PDB file of C-alpha atoms in Angstrom:
ATOM      1  CA  UNK A 250      85.954 111.250  72.001  1.00  0.00           C
ATOM      2  CA  UNK A 251      88.718 110.076  70.534  1.00  0.00           C
ATOM      3  CA  UNK A 252      90.628 111.901  67.707  1.00  0.00           C
ATOM      4  CA  UNK A 253      90.106 111.729  64.184  1.00  0.00           C
ATOM      5  CA  UNK A 254      92.772 111.662  61.724  1.00  0.00           C
ATOM      6  CA  UNK A 255      92.626 113.982  58.624  1.00  0.00           C
ATOM      7  CA  UNK A 256      92.673 112.267  54.940  1.00  0.00           C
ATOM      8  CA  UNK A 257      96.547 113.138  54.848  1.00  0.00           C
ATOM      9  CA  UNK A 258      96.813 111.712  58.432  1.00  0.00           C
ATOM     10  CA  UNK A 259      95.368 108.735  57.466  1.00  0.00           C
ATOM     11  CA  UNK A 260      97.382 107.974  54.569  1.00  0.00           C
ATOM     12  CA  UNK A 261     100.509 108.038  56.401  1.00  0.00           C
ATOM     13  CA  UNK A 262      98.810 106.223  59.069  1.00  0.00           C
ATOM     14  CA  UNK A 263      97.866 103.663  56.308  1.00  0.00           C
ATOM     15  CA  UNK A 264     101.606 103.217  55.427  1.00  0.00           C
ATOM     16  CA  UNK A 265     102.692 102.854  58.767  1.00  0.00           C
ATOM     17  CA  UNK A 266     100.386 100.301  59.387  1.00  0.00           C
ATOM     18  CA  UNK A 267     101.841  98.909  56.281  1.00  0.00           C
ATOM     19  CA  UNK A 268     105.264  98.711  57.332  1.00  0.00           C
ATOM     20  CA  UNK A 269     105.254  98.465  61.177  1.00  0.00           C
ATOM     21  CA  UNK A 270     108.165 100.876  61.732  1.00  0.00           C
ATOM     22  CA  UNK A 271     110.373 102.912  59.243  1.00  0.00           C
ATOM     23  CA  UNK A 272     112.207 105.969  58.496  1.00  0.00           C
ATOM     24  CA  UNK A 273     110.704 109.411  56.410  1.00  0.00           C
ATOM     25  CA  UNK A 274     111.688 108.026  53.636  1.00  0.00           C
ATOM     26  CA  UNK A 275     110.747 103.909  54.219  1.00  0.00           C
ATOM     27  CA  UNK A 276     107.196 105.843  54.899  1.00  0.00           C
ATOM     28  CA  UNK A 277     107.468 107.925  51.708  1.00  0.00           C
ATOM     29  CA  UNK A 278     108.022 105.078  49.594  1.00  0.00           C
ATOM     30  CA  UNK A 279     105.286 103.224  50.588  1.00  0.00           C
ATOM     31  CA  UNK A 280     102.996 105.803  49.618  1.00  0.00           C
ATOM     32  CA  UNK A 281     100.801 105.807  46.544  1.00  0.00           C
ATOM     33  CA  UNK A 282     101.283 108.088  43.536  1.00  0.00           C
ATOM     34  CA  UNK A 283     101.661 111.163  43.560  1.00  0.00           C
ATOM     35  CA  UNK A 284     103.831 110.596  46.615  1.00  0.00           C
ATOM     36  CA  UNK A 285     104.055 113.640  49.040  1.00  0.00           C
ATOM     37  CA  UNK A 286     107.229 115.689  49.397  1.00  0.00           C
ATOM     38  CA  UNK A 287     109.466 114.556  52.140  1.00  0.00           C
ATOM     39  CA  UNK A 288     108.886 117.559  54.085  1.00  0.00           C
ATOM     40  CA  UNK A 289     105.530 117.306  53.868  1.00  0.00           C
ATOM     41  CA  UNK A 290     105.559 113.702  55.232  1.00  0.00           C
ATOM     42  CA  UNK A 291     107.899 114.761  58.238  1.00  0.00           C
ATOM     43  CA  UNK A 292     105.342 117.835  59.317  1.00  0.00           C
ATOM     44  CA  UNK A 293     102.180 115.464  59.378  1.00  0.00           C
ATOM     45  CA  UNK A 294     104.299 112.548  61.172  1.00  0.00           C
ATOM     46  CA  UNK A 295     104.655 115.346  63.807  1.00  0.00           C
ATOM     47  CA  UNK A 296     101.502 116.065  64.175  1.00  0.00           C
ATOM     48  CA  UNK A 297     100.539 112.487  64.348  1.00  0.00           C
ATOM     49  CA  UNK A 298     102.808 112.356  67.263  1.00  0.00           C
ATOM     50  CA  UNK A 299     101.655 115.202  69.004  1.00  0.00           C
ATOM     51  CA  UNK A 300      98.211 113.529  68.726  1.00  0.00           C
ATOM     52  CA  UNK A 301      99.255 110.107  69.753  1.00  0.00           C
ATOM     53  CA  UNK A 302      99.267 108.274  66.987  1.00  0.00           C
ATOM     54  CA  UNK A 303     102.698 107.796  66.150  1.00  0.00           C
ATOM     55  CA  UNK A 304     105.686 107.236  68.478  1.00  0.00           C
ATOM     56  CA  UNK A 305     109.295 108.244  67.250  1.00  0.00           C
ATOM     57  CA  UNK A 306     112.270 105.987  67.959  1.00  0.00           C
ATOM     58  CA  UNK A 307     116.062 107.423  67.161  1.00  0.00           C
ATOM     59  CA  UNK A 308     118.750 105.352  66.172  1.00  0.00           C
ATOM     60  CA  UNK A 309     121.455 106.916  65.811  1.00  0.00           C
ATOM     61  CA  UNK A 310     121.107 109.429  63.187  1.00  0.00           C
ATOM     62  CA  UNK A 311     118.123 108.242  61.829  1.00  0.00           C
ATOM     63  CA  UNK A 312     113.806 108.461  63.257  1.00  0.00           C
ATOM     64  CA  UNK A 313     111.901 105.707  63.253  1.00  0.00           C
ATOM     65  CA  UNK A 314     108.326 106.113  63.715  1.00  0.00           C
ATOM     66  CA  UNK A 315     106.033 103.440  64.877  1.00  0.00           C
ATOM     67  CA  UNK A 316     102.345 103.534  65.174  1.00  0.00           C
ATOM     68  CA  UNK A 317     101.053 103.693  68.988  1.00  0.00           C
ATOM     69  CA  UNK A 318      97.197 102.766  67.587  1.00  0.00           C
ATOM     70  CA  UNK A 319      96.823  99.696  65.727  1.00  0.00           C
ATOM     71  CA  UNK A 320      94.896 100.238  62.508  1.00  0.00           C
ATOM     72  CA  UNK A 321      91.860  97.617  64.114  1.00  0.00           C
ATOM     73  CA  UNK A 322      91.549 100.101  67.278  1.00  0.00           C
ATOM     74  CA  UNK A 323      91.567 102.672  64.939  1.00  0.00           C
ATOM     75  CA  UNK A 324      89.020 101.178  62.525  1.00  0.00           C
ATOM     76  CA  UNK A 325      86.415 100.076  65.168  1.00  0.00           C
ATOM     77  CA  UNK A 326      86.560 103.538  66.865  1.00  0.00           C
ATOM     78  CA  UNK A 327      85.750 105.035  62.947  1.00  0.00           C
ATOM     79  CA  UNK A 328      82.769 102.448  62.568  1.00  0.00           C
ATOM     80  CA  UNK A 329      81.696 103.368  65.764  1.00  0.00           C
ATOM     81  CA  UNK A 330      81.711 106.996  65.073  1.00  0.00           C
ATOM     82  CA  UNK A 331      79.749 106.465  61.547  1.00  0.00           C
ATOM     83  CA  UNK A 332      77.156 104.174  63.569  1.00  0.00           C
ATOM     84  CA  UNK A 333      76.410 106.744  66.056  1.00  0.00           C
ATOM     85  CA  UNK A 334      76.369 109.862  63.922  1.00  0.00           C
ATOM     86  CA  UNK A 335      74.726 108.122  60.905  1.00  0.00           C
ATOM     87  CA  UNK A 336      72.174 105.524  62.394  1.00  0.00           C
ATOM     88  CA  UNK A 337      71.674 106.769  66.187  1.00  0.00           C
ATOM     89  CA  UNK A 338      74.192 104.086  67.573  1.00  0.00           C
ATOM     90  CA  UNK A 339      72.211 101.435  66.131  1.00  0.00           C
ATOM     91  CA  UNK A 340      74.302  98.375  64.188  1.00  0.00           C
ATOM     92  CA  UNK A 341      71.562  96.649  62.895  1.00  0.00           C
ATOM     93  CA  UNK A 342      70.213 100.207  61.012  1.00  0.00           C
ATOM     94  CA  UNK A 343      73.870 100.442  59.288  1.00  0.00           C
ATOM     95  CA  UNK A 344      74.424  96.945  58.585  1.00  0.00           C
ATOM     96  CA  UNK A 345      70.708  97.247  56.754  1.00  0.00           C
ATOM     97  CA  UNK A 346      71.697 100.251  55.427  1.00  0.00           C
ATOM     98  CA  UNK A 347      74.811  98.347  53.842  1.00  0.00           C
ATOM     99  CA  UNK A 348      72.869  95.673  52.624  1.00  0.00           C
ATOM    100  CA  UNK A 349      70.230  97.748  50.701  1.00  0.00           C
TER     101      UNK A 349
END
């Protein structure tokens, strides 16, 4: 089973997917208002690194963060998890549900 992102983790990943790579302040600046505190984002980034979603690249005195998991890959895994959990693994049932 793949690892699931919390809401806070997913918000940070959305920012990282948008910018490709960036420093802590770059990530915070791309997040929607009200933006979380820089320390909060730093803590969540550490968790994302431990979970294997983000890699860190030290550049001088600054760390650059890059996604290790693409948005497409995570989206596909999320859809598979939803279809399996709620629609007995049937994509047809999931599509029918969405159409209704």
